Coordinates of C-alpha atoms in Angstrom, one line a residue:
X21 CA 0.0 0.0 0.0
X22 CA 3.0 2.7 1.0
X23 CA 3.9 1.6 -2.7
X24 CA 0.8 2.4 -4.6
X25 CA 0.7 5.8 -2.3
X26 CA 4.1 7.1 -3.7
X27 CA 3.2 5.6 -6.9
X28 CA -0.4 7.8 -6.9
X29 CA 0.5 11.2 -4.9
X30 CA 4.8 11.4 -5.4
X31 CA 7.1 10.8 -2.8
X32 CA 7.9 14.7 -3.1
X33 CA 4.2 15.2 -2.4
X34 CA 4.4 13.1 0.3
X35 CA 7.4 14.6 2.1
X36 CA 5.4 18.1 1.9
X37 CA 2.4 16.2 3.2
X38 CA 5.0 14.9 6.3
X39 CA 6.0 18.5 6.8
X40 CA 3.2 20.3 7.0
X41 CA 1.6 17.8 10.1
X42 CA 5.2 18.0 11.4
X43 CA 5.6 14.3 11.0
X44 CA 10.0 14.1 10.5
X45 CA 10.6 10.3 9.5
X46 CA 9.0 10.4 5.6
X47 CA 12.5 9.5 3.5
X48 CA 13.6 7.2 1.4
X49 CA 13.6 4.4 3.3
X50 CA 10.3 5.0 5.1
X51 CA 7.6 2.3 4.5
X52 CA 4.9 2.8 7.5
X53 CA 1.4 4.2 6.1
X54 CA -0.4 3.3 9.3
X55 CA 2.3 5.6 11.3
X56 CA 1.8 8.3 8.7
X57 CA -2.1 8.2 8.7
X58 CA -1.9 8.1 12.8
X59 CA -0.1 11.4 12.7
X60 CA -2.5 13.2 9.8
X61 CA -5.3 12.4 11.7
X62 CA -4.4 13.4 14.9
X63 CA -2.9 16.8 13.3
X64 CA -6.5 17.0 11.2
X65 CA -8.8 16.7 14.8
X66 CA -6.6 19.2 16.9
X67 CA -6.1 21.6 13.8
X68 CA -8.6 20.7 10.7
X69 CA -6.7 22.2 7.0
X70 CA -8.8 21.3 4.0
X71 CA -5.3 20.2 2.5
X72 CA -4.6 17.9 5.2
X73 CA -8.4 16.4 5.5
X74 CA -8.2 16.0 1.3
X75 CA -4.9 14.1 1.8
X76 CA -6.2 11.7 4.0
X77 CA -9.3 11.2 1.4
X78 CA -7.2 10.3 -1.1
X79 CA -4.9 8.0 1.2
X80 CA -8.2 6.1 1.9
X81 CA -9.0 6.2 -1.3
X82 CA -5.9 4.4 -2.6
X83 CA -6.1 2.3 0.1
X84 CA -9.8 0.7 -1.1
X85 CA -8.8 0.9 -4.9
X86 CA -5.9 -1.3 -4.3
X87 CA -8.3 -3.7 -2.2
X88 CA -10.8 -4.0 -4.4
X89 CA -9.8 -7.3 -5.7
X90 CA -11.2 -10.2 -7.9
X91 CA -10.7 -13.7 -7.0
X92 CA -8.4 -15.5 -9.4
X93 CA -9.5 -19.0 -10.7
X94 CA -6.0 -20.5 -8.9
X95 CA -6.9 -18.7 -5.6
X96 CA -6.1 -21.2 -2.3
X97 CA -9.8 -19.9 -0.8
X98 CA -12.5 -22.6 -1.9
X99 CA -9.8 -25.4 -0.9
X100 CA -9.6 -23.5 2.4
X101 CA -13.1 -23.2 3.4
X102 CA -13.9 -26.6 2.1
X103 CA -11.3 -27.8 4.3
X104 CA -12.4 -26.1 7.7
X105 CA -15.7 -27.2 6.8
X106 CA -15.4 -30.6 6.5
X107 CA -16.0 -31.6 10.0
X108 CA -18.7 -32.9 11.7
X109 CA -21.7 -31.5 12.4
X110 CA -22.4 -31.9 15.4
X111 CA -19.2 -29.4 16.3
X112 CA -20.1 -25.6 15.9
X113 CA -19.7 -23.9 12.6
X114 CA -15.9 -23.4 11.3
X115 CA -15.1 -19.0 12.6
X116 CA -12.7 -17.1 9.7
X117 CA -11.9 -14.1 11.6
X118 CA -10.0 -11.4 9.0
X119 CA -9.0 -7.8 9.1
X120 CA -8.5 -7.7 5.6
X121 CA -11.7 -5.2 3.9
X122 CA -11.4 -7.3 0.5
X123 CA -14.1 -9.9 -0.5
X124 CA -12.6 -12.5 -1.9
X125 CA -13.7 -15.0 1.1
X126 CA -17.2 -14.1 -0.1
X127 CA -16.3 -13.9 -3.9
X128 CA -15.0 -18.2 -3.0
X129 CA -18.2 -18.9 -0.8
X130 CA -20.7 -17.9 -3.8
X131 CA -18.4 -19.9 -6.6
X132 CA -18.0 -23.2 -4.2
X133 CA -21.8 -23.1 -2.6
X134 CA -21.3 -22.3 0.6
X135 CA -23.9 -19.9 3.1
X136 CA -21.7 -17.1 4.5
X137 CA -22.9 -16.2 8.1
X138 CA -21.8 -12.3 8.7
X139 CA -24.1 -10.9 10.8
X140 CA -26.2 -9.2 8.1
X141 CA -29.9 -10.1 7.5
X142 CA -30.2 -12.5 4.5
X143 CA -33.8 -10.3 3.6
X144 CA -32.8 -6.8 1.6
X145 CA -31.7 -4.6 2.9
X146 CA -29.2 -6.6 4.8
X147 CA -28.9 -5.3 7.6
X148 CA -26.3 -6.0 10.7
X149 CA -27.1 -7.4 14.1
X150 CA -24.9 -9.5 16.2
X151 CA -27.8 -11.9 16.9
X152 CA -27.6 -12.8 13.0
X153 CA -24.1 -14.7 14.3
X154 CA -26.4 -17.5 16.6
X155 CA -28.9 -18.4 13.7
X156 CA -28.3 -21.3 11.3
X157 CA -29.0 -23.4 8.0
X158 CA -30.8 -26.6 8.6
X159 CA -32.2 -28.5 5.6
X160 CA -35.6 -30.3 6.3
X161 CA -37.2 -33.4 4.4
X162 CA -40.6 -32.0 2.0
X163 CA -41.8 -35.8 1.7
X164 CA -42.2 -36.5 5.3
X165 CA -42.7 -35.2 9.5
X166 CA -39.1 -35.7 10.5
X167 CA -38.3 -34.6 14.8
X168 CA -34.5 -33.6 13.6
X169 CA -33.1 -30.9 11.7
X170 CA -30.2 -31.4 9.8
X171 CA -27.3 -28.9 9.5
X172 CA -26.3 -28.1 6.3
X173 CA -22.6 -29.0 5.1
X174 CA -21.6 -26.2 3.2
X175 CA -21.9 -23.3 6.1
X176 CA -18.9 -20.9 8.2
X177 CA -19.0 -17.6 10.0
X178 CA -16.8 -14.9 8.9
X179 CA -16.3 -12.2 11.0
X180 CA -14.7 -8.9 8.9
X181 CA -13.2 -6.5 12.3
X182 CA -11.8 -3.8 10.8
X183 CA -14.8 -3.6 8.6
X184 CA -15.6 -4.3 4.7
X185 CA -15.7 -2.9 1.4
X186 CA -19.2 -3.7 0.9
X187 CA -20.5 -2.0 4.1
X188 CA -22.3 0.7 4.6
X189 CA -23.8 3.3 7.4
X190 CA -26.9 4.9 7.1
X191 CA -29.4 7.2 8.8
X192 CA -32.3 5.6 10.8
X193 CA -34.3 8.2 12.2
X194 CA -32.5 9.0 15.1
X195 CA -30.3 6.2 14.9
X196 CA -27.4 4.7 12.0
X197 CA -27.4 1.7 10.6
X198 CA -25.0 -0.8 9.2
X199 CA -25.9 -2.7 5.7
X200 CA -24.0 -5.0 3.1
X201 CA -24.5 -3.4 -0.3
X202 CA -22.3 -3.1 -3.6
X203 CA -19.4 -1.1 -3.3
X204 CA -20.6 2.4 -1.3
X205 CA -18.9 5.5 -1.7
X206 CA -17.7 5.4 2.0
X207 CA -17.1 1.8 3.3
X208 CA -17.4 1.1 7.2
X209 CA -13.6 0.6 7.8
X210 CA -11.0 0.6 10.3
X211 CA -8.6 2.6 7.9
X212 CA -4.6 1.7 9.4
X213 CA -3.8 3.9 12.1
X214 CA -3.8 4.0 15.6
X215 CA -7.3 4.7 16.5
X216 CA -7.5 0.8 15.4
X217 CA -8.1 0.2 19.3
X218 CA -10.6 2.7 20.0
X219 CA -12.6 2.5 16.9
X220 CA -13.2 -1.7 17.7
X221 CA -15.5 -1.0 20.5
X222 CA -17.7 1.3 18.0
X223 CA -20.0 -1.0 16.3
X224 CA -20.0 -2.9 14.4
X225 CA -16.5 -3.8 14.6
X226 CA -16.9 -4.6 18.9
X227 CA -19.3 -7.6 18.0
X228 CA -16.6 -8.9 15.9
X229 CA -14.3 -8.2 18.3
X230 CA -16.3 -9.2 21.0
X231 CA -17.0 -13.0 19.2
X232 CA -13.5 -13.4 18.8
X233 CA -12.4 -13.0 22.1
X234 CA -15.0 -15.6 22.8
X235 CA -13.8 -17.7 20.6
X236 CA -10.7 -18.1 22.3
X237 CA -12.0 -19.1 25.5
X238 CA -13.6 -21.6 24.7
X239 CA -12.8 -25.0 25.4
X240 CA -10.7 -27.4 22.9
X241 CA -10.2 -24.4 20.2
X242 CA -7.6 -24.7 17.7
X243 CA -6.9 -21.2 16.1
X244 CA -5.6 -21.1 13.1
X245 CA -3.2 -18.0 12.0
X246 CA -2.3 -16.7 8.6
X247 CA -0.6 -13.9 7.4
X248 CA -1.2 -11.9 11.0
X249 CA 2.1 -10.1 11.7
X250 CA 0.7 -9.6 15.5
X251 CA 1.6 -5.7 15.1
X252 CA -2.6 -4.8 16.4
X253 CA -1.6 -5.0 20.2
X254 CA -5.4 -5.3 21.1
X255 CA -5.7 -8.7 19.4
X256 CA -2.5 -10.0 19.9
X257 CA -3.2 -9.5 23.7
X258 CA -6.2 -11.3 23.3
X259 CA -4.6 -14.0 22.1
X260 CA -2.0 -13.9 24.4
X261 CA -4.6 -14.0 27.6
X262 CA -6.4 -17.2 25.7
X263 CA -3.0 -18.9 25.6
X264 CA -2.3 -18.0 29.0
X265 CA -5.7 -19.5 30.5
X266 CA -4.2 -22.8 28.3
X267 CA -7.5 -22.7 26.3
X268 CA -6.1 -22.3 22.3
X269 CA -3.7 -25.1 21.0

């Protein structure tokens, strides 16, 4: 990302950008978008400059366009879930807990079949509400009374906590609302930057925050990590207090 966001604004645009929030360490060798963004928006709530507000626009900006991707037919996902999946039934449903804001967990669950739990409403508009996370798919025989429900195979939770591309906030009388709809002009996203740890106990990013942590207590868990550098402190001391209580393999 600090690639694409030299390669769209110029490192020389950048370095004035630096300068003008007072923010020293922006040289050749700097890499650290999440550091930069920190600083701009701390420097854009004590002293708001149109310059500095239109900056961090178009930081965002680059920062959706380049996540805005399309699965490729050789993508690892459908092998993935259809591995986690393939347990049995009578175990709860396999959790994929991501910060990435991209879709391509959704893009594999709609080419391989599979029901994506997400906490929005399956009726339109989809709407969000933690208590979508404790329904399920059951299939039921048509050609006779039957006591039992049967889970259906092809099901997993995904739980987005910094947010998604495809969500949005909207007005509700008095009130905002979170849906799922196609692409909206400004996605509900943890952008990188240190408000990371505030911002997750805002919804709805605290119910996915919330479920992981809950997660991790639980008994006989078996998490699962890939491609998590460990550098959001919040989670990583989450983890870190699950493998202390000796409850995560």
């Amino acid at each position: 990302l600090w690639t694409e966001v030299v390669s769209q604004i110029g490192f020389e645009n950048l370095k004035k950008f630096a300068k003008s929030i007072k923010f020293a360490p922006v040289n050749e060798d700097y890499t650290d978008l999440e550091q930069l963004l920190s600083h701009a928006m701390l420097a854009e709530a004590y002293s708001p400059r149109a310059y500095v507000a239109k900056m961090i626009c178009k930081i965002e900006a680059i920062i959706r366009e380049n996540c805005s991707l399309i699965l490729p037919d050789d993508a690892p996902h459908i092998g993935f879930i259809r591995k986690i999946t393939s347990r049995k039934l009578k175990y709860s449903r396999a959790k994929i807990f991501t910060l990435n804001y991209d879709l391509l967990f959704e893009q594999a669950a709609s080419k391989g079949g599979y029901v994506v739990i997400d906490g929005f409403s399956f009726n339109m508009p989809r709407v969000f509400s933690g208590v979508n996370f404790d329904y399920d798919i059951v299939t039921r025989s048509t050609n006779k009374a039957i006591s039992e429900e049967n889970f259906s195979p092809k099901v997993f939770h995904l739980y987005k906590i910094h947010g998604s591309l495809d969500w949005a906030r909207i007005q509700n009388g008095d009130s905002e609302i979170f849906v799922k709809t196609d692409l909206p002009k400004s996605p509900v996203m943890i952008y990188p930057s240190s408000s990371k740890f505030e911002s997750s106990y805002e919804q709805p990013y605290f119910e996915m925050i919330s479920r992981f942590q809950q997660e991790l207590r639980g008994k006989n868990t078996l998490l699962i990590v890939i491609g998590f550098s460990f550098y959001d402190k919040h989670i990583k001391a989450m983890i870190d207090e699950a493998l202390d209580r000796k409850s995560v393999v």
